[in-house]
Short mmCIF file of C-alpha atoms and ligand atoms in Angstrom, two decimals:
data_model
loop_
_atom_site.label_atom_id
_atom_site.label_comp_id
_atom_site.label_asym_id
_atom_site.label_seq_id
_atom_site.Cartn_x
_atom_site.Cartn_y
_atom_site.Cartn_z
CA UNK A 1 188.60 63.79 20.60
CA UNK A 2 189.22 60.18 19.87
CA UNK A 3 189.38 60.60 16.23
CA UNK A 4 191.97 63.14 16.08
CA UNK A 5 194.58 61.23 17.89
CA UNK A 6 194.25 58.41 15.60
CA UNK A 7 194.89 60.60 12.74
CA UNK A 8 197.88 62.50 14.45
CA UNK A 9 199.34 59.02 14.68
CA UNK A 10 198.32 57.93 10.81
CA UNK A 11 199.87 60.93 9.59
CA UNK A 12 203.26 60.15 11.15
CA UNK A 13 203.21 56.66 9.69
CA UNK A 14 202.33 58.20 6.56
CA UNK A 15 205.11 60.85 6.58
CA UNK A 16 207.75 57.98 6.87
CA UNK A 17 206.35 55.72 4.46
CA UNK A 18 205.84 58.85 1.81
CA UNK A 19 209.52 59.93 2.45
CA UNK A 20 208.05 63.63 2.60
CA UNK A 21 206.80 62.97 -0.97
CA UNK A 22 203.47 64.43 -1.73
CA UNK A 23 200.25 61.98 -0.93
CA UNK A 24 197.37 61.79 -3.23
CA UNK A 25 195.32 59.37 -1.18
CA UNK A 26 195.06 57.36 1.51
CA UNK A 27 192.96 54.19 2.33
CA UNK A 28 191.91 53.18 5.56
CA UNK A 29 190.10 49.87 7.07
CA UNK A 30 187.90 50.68 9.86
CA UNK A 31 185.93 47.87 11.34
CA UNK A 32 182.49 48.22 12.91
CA UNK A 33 183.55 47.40 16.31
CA UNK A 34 186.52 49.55 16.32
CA UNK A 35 184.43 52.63 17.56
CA UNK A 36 186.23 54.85 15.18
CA UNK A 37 182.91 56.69 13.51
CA UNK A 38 184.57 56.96 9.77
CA UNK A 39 182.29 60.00 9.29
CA UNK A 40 184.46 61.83 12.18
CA UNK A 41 187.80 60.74 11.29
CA UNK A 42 187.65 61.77 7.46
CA UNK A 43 186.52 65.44 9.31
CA UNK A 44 189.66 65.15 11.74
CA UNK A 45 191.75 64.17 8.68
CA UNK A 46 190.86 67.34 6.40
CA UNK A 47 191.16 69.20 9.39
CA UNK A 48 194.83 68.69 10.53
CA UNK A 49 196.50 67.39 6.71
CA UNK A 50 197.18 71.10 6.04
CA UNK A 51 200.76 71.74 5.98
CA UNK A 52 201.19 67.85 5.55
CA UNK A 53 202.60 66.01 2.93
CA UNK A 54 198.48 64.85 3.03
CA UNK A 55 197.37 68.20 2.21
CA UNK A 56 195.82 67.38 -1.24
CA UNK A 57 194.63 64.32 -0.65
CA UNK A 58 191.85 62.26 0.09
CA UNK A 59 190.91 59.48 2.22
CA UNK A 60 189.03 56.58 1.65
CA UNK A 61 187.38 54.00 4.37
CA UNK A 62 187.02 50.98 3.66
CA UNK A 63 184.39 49.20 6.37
CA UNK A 64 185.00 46.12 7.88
CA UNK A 65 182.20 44.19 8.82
CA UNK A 66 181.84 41.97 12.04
CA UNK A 67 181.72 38.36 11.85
CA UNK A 68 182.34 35.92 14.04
CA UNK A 69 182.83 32.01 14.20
CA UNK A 70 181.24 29.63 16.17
CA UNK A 71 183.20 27.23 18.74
CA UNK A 72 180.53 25.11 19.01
CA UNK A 73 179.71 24.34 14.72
CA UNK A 74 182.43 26.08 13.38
CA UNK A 75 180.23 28.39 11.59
CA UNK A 76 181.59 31.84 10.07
CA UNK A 77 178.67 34.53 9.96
CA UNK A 78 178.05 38.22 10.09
CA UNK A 79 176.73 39.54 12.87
CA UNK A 80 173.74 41.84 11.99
CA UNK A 81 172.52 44.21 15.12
CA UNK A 82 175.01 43.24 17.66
CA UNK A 83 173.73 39.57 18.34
CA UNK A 84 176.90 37.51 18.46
CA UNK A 85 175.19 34.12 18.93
CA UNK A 86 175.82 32.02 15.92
CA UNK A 87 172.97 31.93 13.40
CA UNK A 88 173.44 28.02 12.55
CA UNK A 89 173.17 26.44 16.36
CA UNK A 90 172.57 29.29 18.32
CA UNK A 91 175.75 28.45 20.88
CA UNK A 92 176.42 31.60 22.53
CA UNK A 93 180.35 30.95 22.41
CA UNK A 94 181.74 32.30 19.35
CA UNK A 95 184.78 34.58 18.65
CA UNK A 96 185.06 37.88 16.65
CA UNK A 97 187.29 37.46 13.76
CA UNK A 98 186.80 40.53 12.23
CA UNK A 99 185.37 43.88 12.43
CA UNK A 100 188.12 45.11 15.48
CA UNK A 101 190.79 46.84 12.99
CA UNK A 102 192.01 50.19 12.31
CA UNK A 103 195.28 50.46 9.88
CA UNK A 104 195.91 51.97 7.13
CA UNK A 105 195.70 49.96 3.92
CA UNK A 106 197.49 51.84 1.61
CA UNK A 107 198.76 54.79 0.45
CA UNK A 108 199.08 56.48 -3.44
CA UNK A 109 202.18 58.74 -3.34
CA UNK A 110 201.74 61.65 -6.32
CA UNK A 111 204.73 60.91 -9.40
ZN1 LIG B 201 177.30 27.41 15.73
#
């Protein structure tokens, strides 16, 4: 399962930067091309923070949306149903700028 290797490797980034302190939430950015199905990975998350210093806390996603931006007008737009052309002149030749990442944002470490 795709999902659950991502968060194996999230919760060892999250044990070094909580210094074994206690977590009370973590937020992630997931974007819409990523193929990460947020619904899945909040599942493999409650599923394998027991015995973590995660193991009362909660994640958040945060969705990134895809847009892209036109070579040929320069145009930044969001791309709605998985057309990529650009919405402005049509040009086919564009480039995602966002909607590709998966990191964790931040976490809240319990006082
Ligand atoms: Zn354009």
């Amino acid at each position: 399962m795709h999902e659950l290797s991502i968060i194996q490797s999230m919760m060892k980034i999250v044990e070094k930067a909580s210094n074994g302190k206690e977590v009370e939430k973590i937020v992630v950015k997931i974007g819409k091309m990523s193929g990460v199905e947020p619904y899945f990975l909040k599942e493999s998350f409650d599923v394998f923070k027991e015995n973590t210093v995660c193991k009362n806390a909660e994640m958040e996603i945060v969705e990134v949306d895809i847009k892209i931006e036109c070579y040929s007008c320069g145009e930044i737009s969001k791309v709605e149903g998985f057309d990529f052309r650009c919405p402005k002149c049509q040009s086919g030749k564009t480039k995602i700028i966002s909607g590709e990442e998966l990191y964790i944002d931040y976490i809240e470490i319990k006082e």
